[in-house]
Tab-separated table of C-alpha atoms in Angstrom:
chain	number	residue	atom	x	y	z
A	1	UNK	CA	18.829	3.626	32.704
A	2	UNK	CA	16.188	6.368	32.625
A	3	UNK	CA	12.491	6.531	31.752
A	4	UNK	CA	13.196	6.780	28.029
A	5	UNK	CA	15.269	3.580	28.247
A	6	UNK	CA	12.246	1.745	29.620
A	7	UNK	CA	9.922	3.241	26.981
A	8	UNK	CA	12.333	2.312	24.185
A	9	UNK	CA	12.826	-1.245	25.465
A	10	UNK	CA	9.053	-1.672	25.814
A	11	UNK	CA	8.490	-0.461	22.229
A	12	UNK	CA	11.277	-2.720	20.965
A	13	UNK	CA	9.885	-5.731	22.837
A	14	UNK	CA	6.352	-5.080	21.573
A	15	UNK	CA	7.456	-4.631	17.957
A	16	UNK	CA	9.712	-7.692	18.069
A	17	UNK	CA	7.107	-9.921	19.701
A	18	UNK	CA	4.459	-8.776	17.221
A	19	UNK	CA	6.713	-9.420	14.234
A	20	UNK	CA	7.631	-12.891	15.518
A	21	UNK	CA	3.974	-13.721	16.183
A	22	UNK	CA	2.974	-12.568	12.701
A	23	UNK	CA	5.779	-14.593	11.137
A	24	UNK	CA	4.735	-17.752	12.998
A	25	UNK	CA	1.128	-17.198	11.932
A	26	UNK	CA	2.300	-16.796	8.343
A	27	UNK	CA	4.347	-19.996	8.347
A	28	UNK	CA	1.528	-22.018	9.947
A	29	UNK	CA	-1.062	-20.608	7.552
A	30	UNK	CA	1.026	-21.316	4.453
A	31	UNK	CA	1.876	-24.839	5.636
A	32	UNK	CA	-1.797	-25.564	6.390
A	33	UNK	CA	-2.690	-24.772	2.753
A	34	UNK	CA	0.374	-26.435	1.196
A	35	UNK	CA	-1.348	-29.612	-0.005
A	36	UNK	CA	-4.032	-28.003	-2.151
A	37	UNK	CA	-3.910	-25.358	-4.862
A	38	UNK	CA	-6.591	-22.666	-4.319
A	39	UNK	CA	-9.588	-23.132	-6.620
A	40	UNK	CA	-8.960	-19.887	-8.507
A	41	UNK	CA	-5.517	-21.133	-9.607
A	42	UNK	CA	-5.873	-24.901	-9.971
A	43	UNK	CA	-6.039	-24.797	-13.793
A	44	UNK	CA	-2.856	-22.749	-14.215
A	45	UNK	CA	-0.648	-23.752	-11.249
A	46	UNK	CA	0.129	-27.385	-10.502
A	47	UNK	CA	0.581	-28.806	-7.012
A	48	UNK	CA	4.414	-29.087	-7.140
A	49	UNK	CA	4.689	-25.382	-8.062
A	50	UNK	CA	2.284	-24.453	-5.268
A	51	UNK	CA	4.251	-26.542	-2.784
A	52	UNK	CA	7.545	-24.979	-3.922
A	53	UNK	CA	6.059	-21.525	-3.281
A	54	UNK	CA	4.914	-22.624	0.184
A	55	UNK	CA	8.317	-24.066	1.069
A	56	UNK	CA	10.121	-20.984	-0.284
A	57	UNK	CA	7.866	-18.661	1.700
A	58	UNK	CA	8.328	-20.660	4.902
A	59	UNK	CA	12.116	-20.799	4.471
A	60	UNK	CA	12.335	-17.043	3.921
A	61	UNK	CA	9.999	-16.278	6.824
A	62	UNK	CA	11.795	-18.572	9.280
A	63	UNK	CA	15.106	-17.003	8.379
A	64	UNK	CA	13.563	-13.538	8.726
A	65	UNK	CA	12.664	-14.454	12.317
A	66	UNK	CA	16.277	-15.368	13.072
A	67	UNK	CA	17.499	-12.260	11.281
A	68	UNK	CA	15.104	-10.153	13.351
A	69	UNK	CA	16.493	-11.493	16.630
A	70	UNK	CA	20.056	-10.946	15.429
A	71	UNK	CA	19.107	-7.381	14.485
A	72	UNK	CA	17.674	-6.760	17.961
A	73	UNK	CA	20.863	-8.091	19.547
A	74	UNK	CA	22.951	-5.772	17.347
A	75	UNK	CA	20.747	-2.805	18.243
A	76	UNK	CA	21.096	-3.491	21.967
A	77	UNK	CA	24.856	-3.954	21.606
A	78	UNK	CA	25.197	-0.629	19.815
A	79	UNK	CA	23.102	1.269	22.357
A	80	UNK	CA	23.096	-0.219	25.851
A	81	UNK	CA	26.181	-2.321	25.078
A	82	UNK	CA	28.254	0.769	24.383
A	83	UNK	CA	28.918	0.181	20.674
A	84	UNK	CA	28.037	3.703	19.578
A	85	UNK	CA	29.945	5.207	22.488
A	86	UNK	CA	32.993	3.221	21.327
A	87	UNK	CA	32.568	4.542	17.764
A	88	UNK	CA	32.441	8.061	19.191
A	89	UNK	CA	35.696	7.478	21.022
A	90	UNK	CA	37.338	6.033	17.894
A	91	UNK	CA	36.313	9.048	15.817
A	92	UNK	CA	37.553	11.368	18.599
A	93	UNK	CA	41.027	9.843	18.342
A	94	UNK	CA	41.288	10.767	14.665
A	95	UNK	CA	39.464	14.109	14.468
A	96	UNK	CA	38.543	17.043	16.662
A	97	UNK	CA	35.044	18.390	17.145
A	98	UNK	CA	33.337	19.499	13.953
A	99	UNK	CA	31.529	18.306	10.851
A	100	UNK	CA	34.336	15.964	9.613
A	101	UNK	CA	34.218	14.075	12.909
A	102	UNK	CA	30.437	13.793	12.690
A	103	UNK	CA	30.733	12.424	9.133
A	104	UNK	CA	33.318	9.900	10.298
A	105	UNK	CA	31.047	8.713	13.105
A	106	UNK	CA	28.132	8.222	10.716
A	107	UNK	CA	30.348	6.520	8.119
A	108	UNK	CA	31.749	4.131	10.732
A	109	UNK	CA	28.263	3.323	12.022
A	110	UNK	CA	26.994	2.633	8.496
A	111	UNK	CA	30.010	0.473	7.642
A	112	UNK	CA	29.686	-1.494	10.886
A	113	UNK	CA	25.987	-2.178	10.289
A	114	UNK	CA	26.723	-3.288	6.710
A	115	UNK	CA	29.405	-5.720	7.889
A	116	UNK	CA	27.138	-7.078	10.628
A	117	UNK	CA	24.383	-7.660	8.035
A	118	UNK	CA	26.787	-9.429	5.674
A	119	UNK	CA	26.303	-13.005	7.020
A	120	UNK	CA	22.517	-12.657	6.637
A	121	UNK	CA	22.833	-11.383	3.074
A	122	UNK	CA	25.190	-14.235	2.169
A	123	UNK	CA	22.888	-16.871	3.667
A	124	UNK	CA	19.818	-15.370	2.020
A	125	UNK	CA	21.381	-15.386	-1.450
A	126	UNK	CA	23.665	-18.406	-1.434
A	127	UNK	CA	21.556	-20.760	0.672
A	128	UNK	CA	17.842	-19.911	0.459
A	129	UNK	CA	17.724	-18.366	-3.025
A	130	UNK	CA	20.201	-20.981	-4.273
A	131	UNK	CA	18.160	-23.853	-2.852
A	132	UNK	CA	15.044	-22.779	-4.734
A	133	UNK	CA	16.830	-22.021	-7.993
A	134	UNK	CA	16.624	-18.220	-7.955
A	135	UNK	CA	20.166	-17.114	-7.174
A	136	UNK	CA	22.378	-16.305	-10.166
A	137	UNK	CA	24.954	-14.294	-8.217
A	138	UNK	CA	28.537	-15.434	-8.034
A	139	UNK	CA	30.568	-14.573	-4.924
A	140	UNK	CA	32.636	-12.188	-7.044
A	141	UNK	CA	29.572	-10.336	-8.319
A	142	UNK	CA	28.058	-10.254	-4.824
A	143	UNK	CA	31.095	-8.562	-3.302
A	144	UNK	CA	31.507	-6.256	-6.299
A	145	UNK	CA	27.896	-5.116	-5.805
A	146	UNK	CA	28.550	-4.660	-2.088
A	147	UNK	CA	31.607	-2.514	-2.704
A	148	UNK	CA	29.819	-0.391	-5.308
A	149	UNK	CA	26.827	0.021	-2.987
A	150	UNK	CA	29.082	1.263	-0.196
A	151	UNK	CA	30.823	3.738	-2.495
A	152	UNK	CA	27.600	5.011	-4.066
A	153	UNK	CA	25.972	5.273	-0.638
A	154	UNK	CA	28.908	7.263	0.701
A	155	UNK	CA	28.923	9.608	-2.306
A	156	UNK	CA	25.185	10.207	-2.030
A	157	UNK	CA	24.581	10.236	1.712
A	158	UNK	CA	27.653	11.864	3.244
A	159	UNK	CA	27.309	15.171	1.338
A	160	UNK	CA	23.675	15.403	2.450
A	161	UNK	CA	24.642	14.648	6.038
A	162	UNK	CA	27.390	17.294	5.860
A	163	UNK	CA	24.821	19.892	4.773
A	164	UNK	CA	22.448	18.884	7.580
A	165	UNK	CA	25.214	19.101	10.170
A	166	UNK	CA	26.172	22.539	8.830
A	167	UNK	CA	22.534	23.704	9.031
A	168	UNK	CA	22.336	22.483	12.625
A	169	UNK	CA	25.468	24.411	13.505
A	170	UNK	CA	24.602	27.633	11.694
A	171	UNK	CA	20.815	28.120	11.800
A	172	UNK	CA	19.875	27.569	15.402
A	173	UNK	CA	16.436	26.409	16.474
A	174	UNK	CA	14.844	26.393	13.005
A	175	UNK	CA	17.537	24.269	11.329
A	176	UNK	CA	15.177	21.312	10.970
A	177	UNK	CA	12.849	23.109	8.518
A	178	UNK	CA	15.733	23.854	6.160
A	179	UNK	CA	17.201	20.368	6.626
A	180	UNK	CA	13.853	18.841	5.738
A	181	UNK	CA	13.589	20.954	2.568
A	182	UNK	CA	17.140	20.074	1.512
A	183	UNK	CA	16.532	16.362	2.155
A	184	UNK	CA	13.328	16.311	0.081
A	185	UNK	CA	14.940	18.156	-2.834
A	186	UNK	CA	18.010	15.948	-2.647
A	187	UNK	CA	15.813	12.838	-2.713
A	188	UNK	CA	14.134	14.061	-5.881
A	189	UNK	CA	17.551	14.770	-7.389
A	190	UNK	CA	18.726	11.240	-6.542
A	191	UNK	CA	15.683	9.764	-8.292
A	192	UNK	CA	16.375	11.969	-11.303
A	193	UNK	CA	19.933	10.697	-11.753
A	194	UNK	CA	19.283	7.095	-10.687
A	195	UNK	CA	18.289	5.731	-14.148
A	196	UNK	CA	21.213	7.203	-16.059
A	197	UNK	CA	23.989	7.426	-13.458
A	198	UNK	CA	23.444	4.911	-10.638
A	199	UNK	CA	21.572	1.950	-12.170
A	200	UNK	CA	24.124	1.390	-14.997
A	201	UNK	CA	26.807	0.844	-12.345
A	202	UNK	CA	25.063	-2.396	-11.372
A	203	UNK	CA	23.248	-3.614	-14.482
A	204	UNK	CA	23.538	-3.514	-18.234
A	205	UNK	CA	20.654	-1.781	-20.055
A	206	UNK	CA	19.986	-2.255	-23.758
A	207	UNK	CA	17.173	-0.972	-26.023
A	208	UNK	CA	14.149	-3.227	-26.454
A	209	UNK	CA	14.640	-5.158	-29.715
A	210	UNK	CA	11.561	-7.401	-30.075
A	211	UNK	CA	9.638	-5.704	-32.943
A	212	UNK	CA	6.209	-7.112	-32.017
A	213	UNK	CA	6.537	-6.174	-28.367
A	214	UNK	CA	8.023	-2.779	-29.189
A	215	UNK	CA	5.111	-2.024	-31.513
A	216	UNK	CA	2.588	-3.047	-28.838
A	217	UNK	CA	4.304	-0.921	-26.203
A	218	UNK	CA	4.480	2.127	-28.458
A	219	UNK	CA	0.769	1.847	-29.317
A	220	UNK	CA	-0.082	1.527	-25.613
A	221	UNK	CA	1.994	4.582	-24.760
A	222	UNK	CA	0.288	6.549	-27.509
A	223	UNK	CA	-3.184	5.516	-26.292
A	224	UNK	CA	-2.298	6.558	-22.757
A	225	UNK	CA	-0.608	9.802	-23.808
A	226	UNK	CA	2.648	8.831	-22.129
A	227	UNK	CA	6.146	9.786	-23.284
A	228	UNK	CA	9.359	8.125	-22.141
A	229	UNK	CA	13.018	8.539	-22.950
A	230	UNK	CA	13.613	4.863	-23.664
A	231	UNK	CA	12.346	1.283	-23.616
A	232	UNK	CA	15.112	-0.703	-21.960
A	233	UNK	CA	15.870	-4.338	-21.122
A	234	UNK	CA	17.910	-5.021	-17.976
A	235	UNK	CA	20.104	-8.072	-17.470
A	236	UNK	CA	18.344	-9.132	-14.273
A	237	UNK	CA	19.219	-12.764	-15.019
A	238	UNK	CA	22.825	-12.048	-13.952
A	239	UNK	CA	21.678	-11.907	-10.342
A	240	UNK	CA	18.310	-13.616	-10.013
A	241	UNK	CA	15.738	-15.739	-11.808
A	242	UNK	CA	12.953	-13.461	-10.530
A	243	UNK	CA	11.237	-11.270	-13.139
A	244	UNK	CA	9.871	-7.739	-12.981
A	245	UNK	CA	9.255	-4.482	-14.845
A	246	UNK	CA	9.324	-0.908	-13.594
A	247	UNK	CA	9.332	2.789	-14.413
A	248	UNK	CA	12.115	4.996	-13.203
A	249	UNK	CA	13.172	8.631	-13.355
A	250	UNK	CA	11.493	11.942	-13.980
A	251	UNK	CA	11.284	14.231	-16.976
A	252	UNK	CA	13.990	13.593	-19.548
A	253	UNK	CA	15.375	10.614	-17.612
A	254	UNK	CA	12.038	8.756	-17.483
A	255	UNK	CA	12.271	5.249	-18.903
A	256	UNK	CA	10.573	1.858	-18.895
A	257	UNK	CA	12.722	-1.097	-17.822
A	258	UNK	CA	11.923	-4.767	-18.412
A	259	UNK	CA	13.887	-7.556	-16.739
A	260	UNK	CA	15.133	-9.987	-19.378
A	261	UNK	CA	13.688	-12.780	-17.216
A	262	UNK	CA	10.233	-11.201	-17.519
A	263	UNK	CA	10.391	-11.002	-21.317
A	264	UNK	CA	11.489	-14.641	-21.485
A	265	UNK	CA	8.363	-15.807	-19.624
A	266	UNK	CA	5.506	-13.645	-20.891
A	267	UNK	CA	3.857	-13.263	-24.273
A	268	UNK	CA	3.860	-9.764	-25.819
A	269	UNK	CA	0.177	-9.225	-24.919
A	270	UNK	CA	0.914	-10.141	-21.298
A	271	UNK	CA	3.912	-7.803	-21.157
A	272	UNK	CA	1.680	-5.052	-22.546
A	273	UNK	CA	-0.840	-5.661	-19.763
A	274	UNK	CA	1.877	-5.568	-17.073
A	275	UNK	CA	3.167	-2.334	-18.560
A	276	UNK	CA	-0.362	-0.887	-18.566
A	277	UNK	CA	-0.489	-1.572	-14.824
A	278	UNK	CA	2.779	0.298	-14.301
A	279	UNK	CA	1.507	3.135	-16.490
A	280	UNK	CA	-1.519	3.309	-14.237
A	281	UNK	CA	0.673	4.252	-11.299
A	282	UNK	CA	1.964	7.259	-13.224
A	283	UNK	CA	-1.285	8.326	-14.875
A	284	UNK	CA	-3.165	8.108	-11.566
A	285	UNK	CA	-0.396	10.149	-9.890
A	286	UNK	CA	0.431	7.433	-7.382
A	287	UNK	CA	4.132	8.304	-7.583
A	288	UNK	CA	3.456	11.978	-6.852
A	289	UNK	CA	1.067	11.101	-4.018
A	290	UNK	CA	3.648	8.829	-2.404
A	291	UNK	CA	6.343	11.454	-2.713
A	292	UNK	CA	4.076	14.039	-1.095
A	293	UNK	CA	3.145	11.612	1.685
A	294	UNK	CA	6.770	10.696	2.396
A	295	UNK	CA	7.718	14.387	2.354
A	296	UNK	CA	4.960	15.188	4.856
A	297	UNK	CA	5.991	12.346	7.150
A	298	UNK	CA	9.644	13.341	6.968
A	299	UNK	CA	8.648	16.867	8.024
A	300	UNK	CA	7.233	15.398	11.217
A	301	UNK	CA	10.267	13.181	11.740
A	302	UNK	CA	12.634	16.150	11.407
A	303	UNK	CA	10.620	18.034	14.025
A	304	UNK	CA	10.862	15.061	16.403
A	305	UNK	CA	14.600	14.799	15.721
A	306	UNK	CA	15.013	18.510	16.446
A	307	UNK	CA	13.225	18.069	19.775
A	308	UNK	CA	15.132	14.943	20.823
A	309	UNK	CA	18.489	16.405	19.880
A	310	UNK	CA	18.151	18.909	22.734
A	311	UNK	CA	17.242	16.315	25.372
A	312	UNK	CA	20.019	14.762	27.449
A	313	UNK	CA	17.734	11.869	28.389
A	314	UNK	CA	17.541	10.858	24.709
A	315	UNK	CA	21.273	10.163	24.567
A	316	UNK	CA	21.577	8.746	28.068
A	317	UNK	CA	18.521	6.582	27.598
A	318	UNK	CA	20.224	4.836	24.660
A	319	UNK	CA	23.571	4.298	26.322
A	320	UNK	CA	25.461	7.277	24.898
A	321	UNK	CA	27.368	9.712	27.104
A	322	UNK	CA	28.590	11.968	24.278
A	323	UNK	CA	25.766	14.112	22.844
A	324	UNK	CA	26.332	15.527	19.364
A	325	UNK	CA	24.308	16.290	16.255
A	326	UNK	CA	25.834	13.343	14.371
A	327	UNK	CA	25.165	10.975	17.265
A	328	UNK	CA	21.564	12.208	17.415
A	329	UNK	CA	21.127	11.340	13.717
A	330	UNK	CA	22.447	7.814	14.276
A	331	UNK	CA	20.387	7.221	17.413
A	332	UNK	CA	17.229	8.532	15.776
A	333	UNK	CA	17.567	6.195	12.782
A	334	UNK	CA	18.149	3.228	15.094
A	335	UNK	CA	15.424	4.063	17.623
A	336	UNK	CA	12.633	5.074	15.234
A	337	UNK	CA	11.532	1.677	13.750
A	338	UNK	CA	10.216	0.128	17.003
A	339	UNK	CA	7.972	3.156	17.536
A	340	UNK	CA	6.574	3.205	13.983
A	341	UNK	CA	6.121	-0.529	13.366
A	342	UNK	CA	2.492	-0.669	14.497
A	343	UNK	CA	1.648	2.016	11.914
A	344	UNK	CA	2.941	-0.204	9.133
A	345	UNK	CA	-0.485	-1.597	8.138
A	346	UNK	CA	-1.618	1.924	7.207
A	347	UNK	CA	1.196	2.258	4.693
A	348	UNK	CA	0.548	-1.229	3.330
A	349	UNK	CA	-3.166	-0.501	2.994
A	350	UNK	CA	-2.455	2.712	1.083
A	351	UNK	CA	-0.081	0.880	-1.255
A	352	UNK	CA	-2.557	-1.960	-1.913
A	353	UNK	CA	-5.225	0.607	-2.761
A	354	UNK	CA	-2.925	1.992	-5.456
A	355	UNK	CA	-2.253	-1.496	-6.793
A	356	UNK	CA	-5.976	-2.176	-7.214
A	357	UNK	CA	-6.382	1.180	-8.982
A	358	UNK	CA	-3.456	0.440	-11.315
A	359	UNK	CA	-4.978	-2.957	-12.130
A	360	UNK	CA	-8.248	-1.233	-13.023
A	361	UNK	CA	-6.374	1.207	-15.275
A	362	UNK	CA	-4.663	-1.735	-16.989
A	363	UNK	CA	-8.006	-3.452	-17.544
A	364	UNK	CA	-9.320	-0.289	-19.237
A	365	UNK	CA	-6.287	0.256	-21.477
A	366	UNK	CA	-5.095	-3.280	-22.207
A	367	UNK	CA	-6.551	-6.714	-21.483
A	368	UNK	CA	-7.637	-7.759	-18.005
A	369	UNK	CA	-7.368	-11.388	-19.121
A	370	UNK	CA	-3.773	-10.916	-20.261
A	371	UNK	CA	-2.899	-9.238	-16.974
A	372	UNK	CA	-4.455	-12.154	-15.075
A	373	UNK	CA	-2.439	-14.703	-17.052
A	374	UNK	CA	0.740	-12.626	-16.643
A	375	UNK	CA	0.259	-12.328	-12.881
A	376	UNK	CA	-0.386	-16.055	-12.505
A	377	UNK	CA	2.828	-16.832	-14.405
A	378	UNK	CA	4.754	-14.400	-12.209
A	379	UNK	CA	3.262	-15.850	-9.016
A	380	UNK	CA	4.243	-19.324	-10.205
A	381	UNK	CA	7.715	-18.526	-11.545
A	382	UNK	CA	8.660	-16.278	-8.607
A	383	UNK	CA	7.312	-18.851	-6.109
A	384	UNK	CA	5.024	-16.283	-4.512
A	385	UNK	CA	2.629	-17.860	-2.050
A	386	UNK	CA	-1.031	-17.870	-3.048
A	387	UNK	CA	-2.155	-18.348	0.560
A	388	UNK	CA	-0.551	-15.700	2.819
A	389	UNK	CA	-1.773	-15.241	6.347
A	390	UNK	CA	-4.201	-12.284	6.149
A	391	UNK	CA	-2.859	-10.513	9.230
A	392	UNK	CA	0.783	-10.939	8.206
A	393	UNK	CA	-0.141	-9.665	4.753
A	394	UNK	CA	-1.847	-6.617	6.262
A	395	UNK	CA	1.429	-5.634	7.939
A	396	UNK	CA	3.983	-6.583	5.316
A	397	UNK	CA	2.526	-6.809	1.804
A	398	UNK	CA	2.511	-3.735	-0.405
A	399	UNK	CA	0.539	-5.697	-3.027
A	400	UNK	CA	-2.883	-7.302	-2.501
A	401	UNK	CA	-3.039	-11.076	-1.984
A	402	UNK	CA	-3.117	-13.012	-5.253
A	403	UNK	CA	-6.676	-14.296	-4.839
A	404	UNK	CA	-8.155	-10.833	-4.172
A	405	UNK	CA	-6.263	-9.263	-7.037
A	406	UNK	CA	-7.196	-11.933	-9.560
A	407	UNK	CA	-10.847	-11.901	-8.469
A	408	UNK	CA	-11.161	-8.148	-9.136
A	409	UNK	CA	-9.487	-8.464	-12.528
A	410	UNK	CA	-11.758	-11.335	-13.539
A	411	UNK	CA	-14.773	-9.154	-12.775
A	412	UNK	CA	-13.263	-6.475	-15.005
């Protein structure tokens, strides 16, 4: 164990303890407000619905605490317990040094992590979501999705990793600049093909048929000067009772997608207001800003990876005695989260700022009242807590708390 081992363990302990403390605060705060609906919502949300949301939130948060500890145990087993070293030795039996062996190591690590996460995913869907009436997955559909996710992930990620490993081998000290550029461009390409190639592998998409809603949406798009390839309805009810709507794609592949569960719950005017909010993200260039921010951050991460890859203490400090470019990629992805966790509130704050701005755009181009009523229905039907712990929310919530969001919209 070297100095980096101690630094890593300290960062892991701090991040884990902080996350557990925040989760306990969240559970206690939600339970303390379980018996009374907040004044801003008492006309629209009854006490049983509020209590269901509190119980659902507490159940998910308690399980997240257990899942966190399991994840820490897995991380320690892979590093200090010799798990990654064993994967290296397994890959060495099958292949000699080179890019194929590096790809095998990364594929084995990804498959192992997926299998280790499987019990948590099963419990989350078939116990917690089932208990509160949200799960619509069958075991067959769950495992079909898992298999397709593994195949799609392999087809998307392994070619990119192969290119990065080739750049490391061929370009010397400046490989990381080219690897960063390739990764950013490849990420944009993946988002371009996602709506038309990847998403249909998991869900069925059909054109929006409701004439009143379609007319409203088309008028809204015309007012906002926004063009899309299609207005689609997704069969989200096959997997979950939760509802949502989103934009996806770029250029010719850009489309609006409504969950069928969302359309079943909201009136056309409310759907229009929700869509106006989503339009706000595009018209205010939030998507572009986030892409630029993530690209900038990834530039820094690639530089750090380039530096660590040359340091023997990086490998030894995480229990690996076989340095390689592929092993450095795996170790970096595993070791990074504990060091970046305390920066998480900055990302959440930035995201919540965009949500407030998109709400304001919706209020200017649709009806603030309809957006308020739509959000309240979604909070109620999705069992979203109305009383999150403020500090937990600051770390984990990409959207503003319900009370703050509704209050701003009511002023509008």
